[in-house]
Amino acid sequence: MSRALRVLLVACLLVLVPGCGTDTRDPLVVLGPWTGEEGKAFEAALDKLDDGTGRTYTYEGTRSLRETLVSQLEADDPPDVAVLNSIGELTEYARRDRLKPLDTETAQRAYPPWVPVLIVDNKARPYWVPLKADLKSLVWSKRGAPDGRPTWCVGLASQATSGWPGTDWIEDLVLHQAGPALYDEWARGLLDWRDPAVARAWTTWAKLLGKRSPESVERSLTTSFEGVPGSDGQPRGLLGSPGFACTHEHQSAFIRYVYAGDDVTVEPSARYLDGPAAYRDAFEVAGDMAAVFSDDPDAQQLVERLSSPAGRELWWAEADPAVRPLFPATAGLSPPASATPVEKKIDSLLTSGARILCFDASDVMPPELRDAFHRAVLEFFRDPTQRQLDSLLQQLETVRVQVNRDSGTDPTFRPPQDICE
C-alpha cells in the first residue's frame, strides 16, 4: 500500500464520516526507529502535539529503518519526516538533494556533535536536528560482581545490522587509547584503517574478551544484544541470560530498559580500556535525528515542535521510566526524585561528567563503509588472529579509499566536520 493511500485511509478514519471529503488534509507521516514501549511513547506524544492547525500525524516505527526508507525513496514516496541515527546516511541524502534544509528556528537546536558542520553547494546548512540522545562508553555489571578481571557478555545479533555492538567496542577503544583527534580523523574517513592505533583497538578487544570456546563464540554471534527473552517473551539482558556466565557488559545507556532493577550498576568504560588518564572524560554518543523529506511547510513545523522544550516534556511524560528519552545539550529534563540510581547516574554523566563527546564513529561513516565494519567485526570475533585482522583491515581500507574517491568528485560538497565537541 502506498503512503498516499495509507495516509488517506487514516484521515478518513480520523474524521469518522462515510467517504472522505476533498477538503481533508492528509496526516503528516513520521518514519522512525522506535518500536515497542519506545514507539508507543513517541506515538502518544505525537497524538497530543497540538500545532493549532488541526493537522494530524501518523507514526511508522520499524527496526528495518534504512531498508524501509530506501524503498520509499526509490518509489518516490518518502515520509514527511524521518528519524535516523546515522549521520553517514543523512549526509548521503543531503548530498543527493533529498533533504530540506531546516528552518532557522529549528536550526538553532542543531547541537554538536549530533549535528556536525556539513557543506552542501558550498554552504553550511543544518539538515537535521537531534530529537533524542544516547550515551555510550558505559559498562554494566551485576551488583557485587568481583572487581578483578571481568568476564564480558557479548551479543552481536541485530538483524540487518548485526555486529554493531562490536563496532561500539572498537570505537570506544580508539577514542580512549588514541584520543579524540585521531578518533575524529578515523571516523571521517581521513585515516588509514591499518594505522597502528586502529589495529591496537582490535587486538585489545580480543585480549579483553579472552579465550572463548567455539560454543561461546557461536552463542554470542547468534544472540541478540538484548539477551535471551524470559518466560514472558521480554528481553532480560545478557547479564541475566542463561548460557552467559559473565559479570560485565559494554553497552550504551538505552539498554537500561532491560536492567531496570537495583541489581545492576553502570559506570564509565574508560577504566577498562587501557587508555591514558587524559581521555577518561571522553564519551561516545549517539542520537536519533529528525530530517525533513517533504516540501510541506507543516513538516518543518512538526520538527520544530518535536525538538522544542515543550515537545521534549510531552514525550518524556508519556514514556515509562525505563525508556525515558535523553536529550542533547544541557537543556535536558532532570530525572524526578523517583528516578532510579541508574537514571540519575546516566543523566549526570551526559550533562556534566563528560568533558568531550564524540559521535558514534560507524554512524558517521558512509553506509557502505559502516556495513563493511559490521561484517568485519563478526568475522574477527569468530577468528581473532593477526592474520585475519590484517586481511580485514586491508579490506576496510579498500572500501574507505573507494568511498572517498566516489564522494570526492563534487567540489561543492564536504562531509561532516568536527564530530567531537
Coordinates of C-alpha atoms in Angstrom, one line a residue:
M1 CA 0.0 0.0 0.0
S2 CA 1.5 3.4 -1.0
R3 CA 2.0 6.1 1.6
A4 CA -0.6 8.4 -0.1
L5 CA -3.3 5.7 0.1
R6 CA -2.3 4.8 3.6
V7 CA -2.5 8.3 5.0
L8 CA -5.7 8.9 3.1
L9 CA -7.3 5.9 4.9
V10 CA -6.0 7.2 8.2
A11 CA -7.5 10.6 7.5
C12 CA -10.9 9.0 6.7
L13 CA -10.9 7.1 9.9
L14 CA -10.0 10.1 12.0
V15 CA -12.9 12.2 10.8
L16 CA -15.3 9.3 11.3
V17 CA -17.6 10.0 8.5
P18 CA -18.6 7.9 5.4
G19 CA -16.4 8.6 2.5
C20 CA -13.6 11.1 2.6
G21 CA -14.1 14.8 1.7
T22 CA -11.8 16.5 -0.7
D23 CA -11.0 19.2 2.0
T24 CA -9.5 16.7 4.4
R25 CA -5.7 17.2 4.8
D26 CA -3.5 14.2 4.8
P27 CA -1.7 13.4 8.1
L28 CA 2.0 14.0 8.1
V29 CA 3.9 10.7 8.1
V30 CA 6.8 10.3 10.5
L31 CA 9.1 7.3 9.9
G32 CA 11.3 6.3 12.9
P33 CA 13.3 3.6 14.7
W34 CA 11.2 3.2 17.8
T35 CA 9.1 0.2 18.4
G36 CA 7.6 -1.5 21.5
E37 CA 7.3 0.8 24.5
E38 CA 9.5 3.4 23.0
G39 CA 7.3 3.6 19.9
K40 CA 4.1 3.8 22.0
A41 CA 5.5 6.7 24.0
F42 CA 6.6 8.7 20.9
E43 CA 3.3 8.0 19.2
A44 CA 1.3 9.1 22.2
A45 CA 3.4 12.4 22.3
L46 CA 2.6 12.9 18.6
D47 CA -1.1 12.4 19.2
K48 CA -1.1 15.1 21.9
L49 CA 1.1 17.5 19.9
D50 CA -1.3 20.3 19.0
D51 CA 0.1 22.7 16.4
G52 CA -3.0 24.8 16.2
T53 CA -3.7 23.8 12.6
G54 CA -5.7 20.7 13.2
R55 CA -3.1 18.6 11.4
T56 CA -2.7 15.0 12.5
Y57 CA 0.3 12.7 12.4
T58 CA 0.9 9.1 11.5
Y59 CA 3.9 7.3 13.0
E60 CA 5.6 4.3 11.4
G61 CA 8.1 2.6 13.6
T62 CA 10.4 -0.1 12.2
R63 CA 13.6 -1.9 13.1
S64 CA 14.4 -2.1 9.4
L65 CA 14.6 1.7 9.1
R66 CA 17.2 2.0 6.3
E67 CA 15.6 -0.6 4.1
T68 CA 12.2 0.9 4.6
L69 CA 13.3 4.5 3.8
V70 CA 15.4 3.4 0.8
S71 CA 12.4 1.6 -0.6
Q72 CA 10.1 4.6 -0.1
L73 CA 12.6 6.9 -1.7
E74 CA 13.0 4.6 -4.7
A75 CA 9.2 4.7 -5.1
D76 CA 9.3 8.5 -4.8
D77 CA 7.0 8.2 -1.8
P78 CA 9.1 9.4 1.1
P79 CA 7.8 10.2 4.6
D80 CA 7.4 13.8 5.5
V81 CA 9.8 13.4 8.4
A82 CA 12.2 10.6 9.1
V83 CA 14.2 10.0 12.2
L84 CA 17.6 8.3 11.7
N85 CA 20.6 7.6 13.9
S86 CA 23.2 7.6 11.0
I87 CA 25.0 10.8 10.1
G88 CA 26.5 8.9 7.2
E89 CA 23.1 8.2 5.8
L90 CA 21.8 11.7 6.4
T91 CA 24.8 13.1 4.7
E92 CA 24.2 11.0 1.6
Y93 CA 20.5 12.1 1.4
A94 CA 21.6 15.8 1.8
R95 CA 24.2 15.4 -1.0
R96 CA 21.5 13.9 -3.2
D97 CA 19.1 16.8 -2.5
R98 CA 16.6 14.5 -0.8
L99 CA 16.6 16.5 2.5
K100 CA 15.2 20.0 3.0
P101 CA 17.4 22.5 5.0
L102 CA 15.9 23.2 8.4
D103 CA 14.1 26.4 9.2
T104 CA 16.1 29.0 11.1
E105 CA 14.3 28.4 14.5
T106 CA 14.8 24.7 14.4
A107 CA 18.4 25.0 13.2
Q108 CA 19.3 26.7 16.5
R109 CA 18.9 23.3 18.1
A110 CA 21.3 21.6 15.8
Y111 CA 23.7 20.8 18.7
P112 CA 27.1 19.4 18.0
P113 CA 28.4 16.7 17.9
W114 CA 25.0 15.3 16.9
V115 CA 24.9 17.8 14.0
P116 CA 28.5 18.4 12.7
V117 CA 29.2 21.0 10.1
L118 CA 28.1 19.9 6.6
I119 CA 28.9 21.8 3.4
V120 CA 26.4 21.3 0.5
D121 CA 26.5 23.6 -2.6
N122 CA 29.3 25.5 -0.9
K123 CA 27.0 26.5 2.0
A124 CA 27.0 25.3 5.6
R125 CA 23.4 24.3 6.3
P126 CA 21.8 22.2 9.0
Y127 CA 19.7 19.4 7.6
W128 CA 18.7 17.6 10.7
V129 CA 18.2 18.1 14.4
P130 CA 18.7 15.7 17.3
L131 CA 15.4 14.7 19.0
K132 CA 16.9 12.1 21.4
A133 CA 20.5 11.4 22.6
D134 CA 22.2 8.3 23.8
L135 CA 25.3 8.0 26.0
K136 CA 27.8 5.3 25.1
S137 CA 31.1 4.4 26.7
L138 CA 29.4 2.6 29.6
V139 CA 29.9 -0.7 31.3
W140 CA 27.1 -2.5 33.1
S141 CA 27.7 -5.1 35.8
K142 CA 26.0 -7.2 38.4
R143 CA 25.9 -5.5 41.8
G144 CA 28.6 -7.1 43.9
A145 CA 30.5 -8.6 41.0
P146 CA 34.2 -9.2 41.7
D147 CA 36.3 -6.1 40.9
G148 CA 39.1 -8.2 39.4
R149 CA 39.2 -9.4 35.8
P150 CA 35.7 -9.1 34.4
T151 CA 34.1 -11.7 32.2
W152 CA 32.4 -10.0 29.3
C153 CA 28.9 -10.6 28.0
V154 CA 28.7 -10.2 24.2
G155 CA 25.6 -10.5 22.0
L156 CA 26.2 -9.4 18.4
A157 CA 23.0 -10.3 16.6
S158 CA 20.8 -7.4 15.5
Q159 CA 19.0 -8.4 12.3
A160 CA 20.3 -6.4 9.3
T161 CA 22.8 -4.5 11.5
S162 CA 24.4 -7.4 13.3
G163 CA 27.8 -6.6 14.5
W164 CA 27.2 -3.1 15.8
P165 CA 27.8 -3.9 19.5
G166 CA 31.3 -5.0 18.4
T167 CA 31.9 -1.8 16.5
D168 CA 31.0 0.1 19.6
W169 CA 33.8 -1.7 21.4
I170 CA 36.3 -0.8 18.7
E171 CA 35.2 2.8 18.6
D172 CA 35.4 3.2 22.4
L173 CA 38.9 1.7 22.4
V174 CA 40.1 4.0 19.6
L175 CA 38.7 7.0 21.5
H176 CA 40.2 6.2 24.9
Q177 CA 43.5 4.8 23.7
A178 CA 44.3 7.2 20.8
G179 CA 42.3 10.3 21.8
P180 CA 39.5 12.4 20.2
A181 CA 41.7 14.0 17.5
L182 CA 42.7 10.6 15.9
Y183 CA 39.2 9.2 16.5
D184 CA 37.8 12.2 14.6
E185 CA 40.1 11.6 11.6
W186 CA 39.3 7.9 11.6
A187 CA 35.5 8.3 11.8
R188 CA 35.5 10.9 9.0
G189 CA 37.5 8.7 6.6
L190 CA 40.8 10.5 6.8
L191 CA 42.8 7.8 8.5
D192 CA 44.1 4.5 7.1
W193 CA 42.4 1.5 8.7
R194 CA 45.8 -0.1 9.0
D195 CA 47.1 2.7 11.3
P196 CA 48.6 1.1 14.4
A197 CA 46.2 3.0 16.7
V198 CA 43.2 1.4 14.9
A199 CA 44.8 -2.1 14.8
R200 CA 45.6 -1.8 18.6
A201 CA 41.9 -1.3 19.4
W202 CA 41.0 -4.6 17.7
T203 CA 43.8 -6.6 19.4
T204 CA 42.9 -5.0 22.8
W205 CA 39.3 -6.1 22.3
A206 CA 40.4 -9.7 21.6
K207 CA 42.6 -9.6 24.7
L208 CA 39.8 -8.3 26.9
L209 CA 37.4 -11.0 25.7
G210 CA 40.0 -13.7 26.4
K211 CA 39.9 -17.2 25.2
R212 CA 36.4 -18.5 24.2
S213 CA 35.1 -21.9 23.3
P214 CA 33.6 -22.4 19.9
E215 CA 30.2 -22.8 21.6
S216 CA 30.6 -19.5 23.4
V217 CA 31.6 -17.7 20.2
E218 CA 28.6 -19.1 18.3
R219 CA 26.3 -18.2 21.1
S220 CA 27.5 -14.5 21.0
L221 CA 27.2 -14.4 17.2
T222 CA 23.6 -15.6 17.3
T223 CA 22.2 -14.0 20.4
S224 CA 20.6 -10.6 20.3
F225 CA 22.3 -7.6 22.1
E226 CA 19.1 -7.6 24.3
G227 CA 19.8 -11.1 25.6
V228 CA 17.6 -14.2 25.7
P229 CA 13.9 -13.5 26.2
G230 CA 12.4 -14.5 29.5
S231 CA 9.3 -16.6 30.0
D232 CA 7.2 -13.5 29.4
G233 CA 8.8 -13.0 26.0
Q234 CA 10.5 -9.8 27.1
P235 CA 14.3 -9.3 26.8
R236 CA 16.2 -9.6 30.0
G237 CA 19.7 -8.5 29.1
L238 CA 22.8 -10.5 28.6
L239 CA 23.7 -10.3 32.3
G240 CA 20.6 -12.2 33.1
S241 CA 20.5 -14.6 30.2
P242 CA 21.1 -18.4 30.5
G243 CA 24.3 -19.6 28.9
F244 CA 26.1 -16.3 29.6
A245 CA 28.3 -16.8 32.7
C246 CA 29.5 -13.2 32.6
T247 CA 29.8 -10.3 35.0
H248 CA 30.1 -7.2 32.8
E249 CA 28.6 -5.8 29.6
H250 CA 29.8 -2.9 27.4
Q251 CA 26.6 -1.2 26.1
S252 CA 25.1 2.2 25.7
A253 CA 22.6 3.9 28.0
F254 CA 19.5 2.7 26.1
I255 CA 19.9 -0.9 27.5
R256 CA 18.7 0.4 30.9
Y257 CA 15.2 -0.7 29.8
V258 CA 16.3 -4.4 30.5
Y259 CA 18.2 -3.5 33.6
A260 CA 15.5 -1.5 35.4
G261 CA 16.1 -3.1 38.8
D262 CA 18.6 -2.4 41.5
D263 CA 20.8 -5.4 40.9
V264 CA 22.8 -3.9 38.0
T265 CA 25.1 -0.9 38.2
V266 CA 26.6 1.3 35.5
E267 CA 29.9 3.2 35.2
P268 CA 32.1 4.8 32.6
S269 CA 34.0 2.3 30.4
A270 CA 37.3 4.2 30.5
R271 CA 39.0 2.3 33.3
Y272 CA 38.6 -1.0 31.4
L273 CA 40.1 0.2 28.1
D274 CA 43.8 0.6 28.8
G275 CA 44.0 4.2 27.8
P276 CA 45.7 7.3 29.3
A277 CA 44.0 9.3 32.1
A278 CA 43.8 12.3 29.8
Y279 CA 41.0 10.7 27.8
R280 CA 39.0 9.3 30.7
D281 CA 36.3 12.0 30.5
A282 CA 35.7 11.4 26.8
F283 CA 32.4 9.6 25.9
E284 CA 31.0 8.3 22.7
V285 CA 27.4 9.4 22.0
A286 CA 24.7 8.5 19.5
G287 CA 21.4 10.1 18.7
D288 CA 18.1 9.9 16.7
M289 CA 17.9 12.9 14.3
A290 CA 14.9 14.2 12.6
A291 CA 15.1 15.3 9.0
V292 CA 12.5 16.8 6.6
F293 CA 11.9 15.0 3.3
S294 CA 8.8 16.8 2.3
D295 CA 8.0 20.3 0.8
D296 CA 5.0 20.6 3.1
P297 CA 5.8 23.5 5.4
D298 CA 4.0 21.7 8.2
A299 CA 6.7 19.1 8.2
Q300 CA 9.2 21.8 9.2
Q301 CA 6.8 23.0 11.9
L302 CA 6.5 19.5 13.2
V303 CA 10.3 19.1 13.6
E304 CA 10.4 22.5 15.3
R305 CA 7.8 21.4 17.8
L306 CA 9.3 18.0 18.5
S307 CA 12.7 19.5 19.3
S308 CA 11.3 22.3 21.4
P309 CA 11.3 22.2 25.3
A310 CA 7.5 21.7 25.3
G311 CA 7.8 18.8 22.8
R312 CA 10.5 17.2 25.0
E313 CA 8.4 17.5 28.1
L314 CA 5.4 15.9 26.4
W315 CA 7.4 13.0 25.1
W316 CA 9.2 12.5 28.4
A317 CA 5.9 12.5 30.3
E318 CA 4.4 9.8 28.0
A319 CA 7.4 7.4 28.4
D320 CA 7.8 4.7 31.0
P321 CA 10.8 5.3 33.3
A322 CA 12.9 2.6 31.7
V323 CA 12.6 4.2 28.2
R324 CA 12.5 7.9 29.0
P325 CA 14.5 9.7 26.3
L326 CA 17.7 11.5 27.0
F327 CA 18.1 14.9 25.3
P328 CA 21.1 16.6 23.8
A329 CA 22.8 19.7 25.3
T330 CA 22.4 20.5 28.9
A331 CA 18.8 21.7 28.4
G332 CA 17.5 18.1 29.1
L333 CA 15.0 17.3 31.7
S334 CA 16.3 16.3 35.1
P335 CA 15.2 12.9 36.4
P336 CA 12.5 13.1 39.1
A337 CA 13.1 12.2 42.7
S338 CA 11.7 8.8 42.0
A339 CA 14.3 8.1 39.3
T340 CA 16.5 5.1 39.8
P341 CA 20.1 5.5 40.6
V342 CA 21.0 4.3 37.1
E343 CA 18.9 7.1 35.5
K344 CA 20.5 9.7 37.7
K345 CA 24.0 8.4 37.0
I346 CA 23.5 8.5 33.3
D347 CA 21.9 11.9 33.3
S348 CA 24.8 13.2 35.4
L349 CA 27.4 11.8 33.1
L350 CA 25.7 13.2 29.9
T351 CA 25.1 16.7 31.2
S352 CA 28.1 17.4 33.4
G353 CA 30.5 14.4 33.7
A354 CA 31.6 14.2 30.1
R355 CA 34.3 16.6 29.1
I356 CA 34.4 15.5 25.4
L357 CA 31.5 14.0 23.4
C358 CA 32.3 12.2 20.2
F359 CA 29.6 10.9 17.9
D360 CA 29.5 7.2 17.2
A361 CA 32.2 6.6 14.5
S362 CA 30.4 3.9 12.5
D363 CA 27.3 6.1 12.3
V364 CA 29.4 8.9 10.8
M365 CA 30.8 6.7 8.1
P366 CA 29.1 6.3 4.7
P367 CA 26.7 3.3 4.7
E368 CA 29.0 1.1 2.6
L369 CA 31.9 1.5 5.0
R370 CA 29.7 1.2 8.1
D371 CA 28.2 -2.1 6.8
A372 CA 31.7 -3.4 6.0
F373 CA 32.8 -2.5 9.5
H374 CA 29.8 -4.5 10.9
R375 CA 30.8 -7.6 8.9
A376 CA 34.4 -7.3 9.8
V377 CA 33.6 -7.3 13.5
L378 CA 31.6 -10.6 13.1
E379 CA 34.5 -12.2 11.2
F380 CA 37.1 -11.1 13.7
F381 CA 35.0 -12.2 16.6
R382 CA 35.0 -15.7 15.1
D383 CA 38.7 -15.7 14.3
P384 CA 40.7 -13.1 16.3
T385 CA 44.0 -13.9 14.8
Q386 CA 46.6 -11.5 13.5
R387 CA 46.4 -12.9 10.0
Q388 CA 42.6 -12.4 10.0
L389 CA 42.9 -8.9 11.4
D390 CA 45.5 -7.9 8.7
S391 CA 43.1 -9.1 6.0
L392 CA 40.1 -7.4 7.4
L393 CA 41.8 -4.0 7.9
Q394 CA 43.1 -4.2 4.3
Q395 CA 39.5 -4.8 3.1
L396 CA 38.2 -1.9 5.1
E397 CA 40.9 0.3 3.8
T398 CA 40.0 -0.6 0.3
V399 CA 36.4 0.3 0.9
R400 CA 37.4 3.6 2.6
V401 CA 39.5 4.6 -0.4
Q402 CA 36.8 3.8 -2.9
V403 CA 34.1 5.6 -0.9
N404 CA 36.3 8.7 -0.7
R405 CA 37.1 8.6 -4.4
D406 CA 33.4 8.4 -5.2
S407 CA 32.4 11.3 -2.9
G408 CA 35.3 13.5 -3.8
T409 CA 34.1 14.3 -7.3
D410 CA 31.8 17.2 -6.1
P411 CA 33.9 20.3 -5.2
T412 CA 30.8 21.9 -3.6
F413 CA 30.3 19.2 -1.0
R414 CA 32.3 18.5 2.2
P415 CA 31.4 15.6 4.5
P416 CA 30.8 16.2 8.2
Q417 CA 33.4 18.1 10.1
D418 CA 34.1 18.1 13.9
I419 CA 32.3 15.1 15.2
C420 CA 33.8 15.7 18.7
E421 CA 32.6 18.5 20.9

